[in-house]
One Martini backbone bead per residue (centre of mass of N, CA, C, O) as a GRO file, in nm:
protein
  127
    1UNK     BB    1   0.908  24.644 -31.648
    2UNK     BB    2   1.002  24.332 -31.600
    3UNK     BB    3   1.276  24.116 -31.518
    4UNK     BB    4   1.446  23.813 -31.614
    5UNK     BB    5   1.679  23.572 -31.468
    6UNK     BB    6   1.901  23.313 -31.540
    7UNK     BB    7   2.167  23.155 -31.439
    8UNK     BB    8   2.205  22.964 -31.679
    9UNK     BB    9   2.195  23.180 -31.898
   10UNK     BB   10   2.450  23.331 -31.805
   11UNK     BB   11   2.643  23.095 -31.845
   12UNK     BB   12   2.596  23.074 -32.150
   13UNK     BB   13   2.669  23.374 -32.229
   14UNK     BB   14   2.971  23.371 -32.139
   15UNK     BB   15   3.049  23.187 -32.413
   16UNK     BB   16   2.996  23.405 -32.603
   17UNK     BB   17   3.103  23.611 -32.884
   18UNK     BB   18   2.888  23.795 -32.869
   19UNK     BB   19   2.733  24.084 -32.806
   20UNK     BB   20   2.585  24.158 -32.483
   21UNK     BB   21   2.320  24.300 -32.301
   22UNK     BB   22   2.359  24.324 -31.942
   23UNK     BB   23   2.232  24.455 -31.665
   24UNK     BB   24   2.241  24.181 -31.498
   25UNK     BB   25   2.487  24.021 -31.296
   26UNK     BB   26   2.582  23.696 -31.200
   27UNK     BB   27   2.800  23.623 -30.924
   28UNK     BB   28   2.883  23.350 -30.766
   29UNK     BB   29   2.680  23.123 -30.740
   30UNK     BB   30   2.534  22.976 -30.430
   31UNK     BB   31   2.426  22.658 -30.288
   32UNK     BB   32   2.336  22.487 -30.028
   33UNK     BB   33   2.346  22.193 -29.910
   34UNK     BB   34   2.107  21.944 -29.827
   35UNK     BB   35   2.037  21.782 -29.567
   36UNK     BB   36   1.893  21.549 -29.424
   37UNK     BB   37   1.576  21.662 -29.298
   38UNK     BB   38   1.598  21.926 -29.470
   39UNK     BB   39   1.401  22.222 -29.620
   40UNK     BB   40   1.644  22.436 -29.612
   41UNK     BB   41   1.815  22.711 -29.786
   42UNK     BB   42   2.094  22.897 -29.925
   43UNK     BB   43   2.172  23.185 -30.131
   44UNK     BB   44   2.456  23.313 -30.305
   45UNK     BB   45   2.575  23.642 -30.432
   46UNK     BB   46   2.631  23.869 -30.706
   47UNK     BB   47   2.497  24.186 -30.811
   48UNK     BB   48   2.533  24.347 -31.128
   49UNK     BB   49   2.489  24.684 -31.245
   50UNK     BB   50   2.517  24.798 -31.591
   51UNK     BB   51   2.330  25.022 -31.565
   52UNK     BB   52   2.178  25.362 -31.541
   53UNK     BB   53   1.979  25.211 -31.334
   54UNK     BB   54   1.793  25.124 -31.089
   55UNK     BB   55   1.749  24.809 -30.933
   56UNK     BB   56   1.497  24.551 -30.837
   57UNK     BB   57   1.466  24.288 -30.635
   58UNK     BB   58   1.144  24.094 -30.608
   59UNK     BB   59   1.220  23.791 -30.709
   60UNK     BB   60   1.217  23.423 -30.674
   61UNK     BB   61   1.270  23.112 -30.865
   62UNK     BB   62   1.215  22.741 -30.864
   63UNK     BB   63   1.177  22.403 -30.941
   64UNK     BB   64   1.357  22.335 -30.657
   65UNK     BB   65   1.118  22.508 -30.515
   66UNK     BB   66   0.843  22.617 -30.353
   67UNK     BB   67   1.013  22.868 -30.231
   68UNK     BB   68   1.140  23.213 -30.246
   69UNK     BB   69   1.324  23.431 -30.031
   70UNK     BB   70   1.408  23.748 -29.931
   71UNK     BB   71   1.687  23.809 -29.713
   72UNK     BB   72   1.785  23.946 -29.383
   73UNK     BB   73   2.044  23.965 -29.152
   74UNK     BB   74   2.032  24.047 -28.806
   75UNK     BB   75   2.176  24.197 -28.520
   76UNK     BB   76   2.014  24.140 -28.195
   77UNK     BB   77   2.136  24.107 -27.904
   78UNK     BB   78   2.330  23.870 -28.025
   79UNK     BB   79   2.103  23.801 -28.242
   80UNK     BB   80   1.986  23.632 -28.510
   81UNK     BB   81   1.778  23.791 -28.767
   82UNK     BB   82   1.523  23.737 -28.992
   83UNK     BB   83   1.419  23.929 -29.290
   84UNK     BB   84   1.193  23.994 -29.507
   85UNK     BB   85   1.208  24.106 -29.846
   86UNK     BB   86   1.050  24.279 -30.108
   87UNK     BB   87   1.326  24.437 -30.174
   88UNK     BB   88   1.630  24.512 -30.365
   89UNK     BB   89   1.900  24.727 -30.420
   90UNK     BB   90   2.063  24.814 -30.737
   91UNK     BB   91   2.277  25.023 -30.833
   92UNK     BB   92   2.392  25.214 -31.059
   93UNK     BB   93   2.693  25.064 -31.132
   94UNK     BB   94   2.653  24.841 -30.918
   95UNK     BB   95   2.632  24.636 -30.613
   96UNK     BB   96   2.517  24.316 -30.458
   97UNK     BB   97   2.577  24.120 -30.177
   98UNK     BB   98   2.523  23.777 -30.098
   99UNK     BB   99   2.619  23.757 -29.758
  100UNK     BB  100   2.742  23.764 -29.436
  101UNK     BB  101   2.797  24.074 -29.432
  102UNK     BB  102   2.506  24.174 -29.543
  103UNK     BB  103   2.272  23.929 -29.498
  104UNK     BB  104   2.205  23.844 -29.771
  105UNK     BB  105   1.949  23.610 -29.901
  106UNK     BB  106   1.826  23.307 -30.028
  107UNK     BB  107   1.534  23.128 -29.945
  108UNK     BB  108   1.479  22.783 -29.949
  109UNK     BB  109   1.168  22.608 -29.986
  110UNK     BB  110   1.164  22.310 -30.031
  111UNK     BB  111   1.170  22.045 -30.220
  112UNK     BB  112   1.451  21.907 -30.298
  113UNK     BB  113   1.749  21.771 -30.296
  114UNK     BB  114   2.060  21.927 -30.260
  115UNK     BB  115   2.354  21.873 -30.434
  116UNK     BB  116   2.663  21.854 -30.491
  117UNK     BB  117   2.701  22.005 -30.818
  118UNK     BB  118   2.431  22.105 -30.867
  119UNK     BB  119   2.204  22.245 -31.091
  120UNK     BB  120   2.016  22.552 -31.032
  121UNK     BB  121   1.741  22.700 -31.137
  122UNK     BB  122   1.709  23.065 -31.138
  123UNK     BB  123   1.467  23.322 -31.105
  124UNK     BB  124   1.495  23.669 -31.158
  125UNK     BB  125   1.315  23.961 -31.047
  126UNK     BB  126   1.272  24.289 -31.192
  127UNK     BB  127   1.228  24.670 -31.168
   0.00000   0.00000   0.00000
């Protein structure tokens, strides 16, 4: 059965005093501001898997985007190439960083203009 997590939900849970079991923790989520006339942007973050089993990120969605795809950038012959990923693995007790070093990122397509400081709800789906 799949699980979904909202960035905003995790931010709210961080301030709770009760103990909560969270399998996947989203750390330092960041979405690039969209300049005028541009309709795509990228989101970066680190996913920490606190469970004893491997988890797979299989989808992402947001009311602020027409669609979100999981991508990885590879360098081939000194050229950067993006490739859509159907899923990414977060090992048990491990983490996966979405950053320039790993090449992983979420690509946001369409939707409205994202402004600096704006909170964007994003739902992540895992299996």
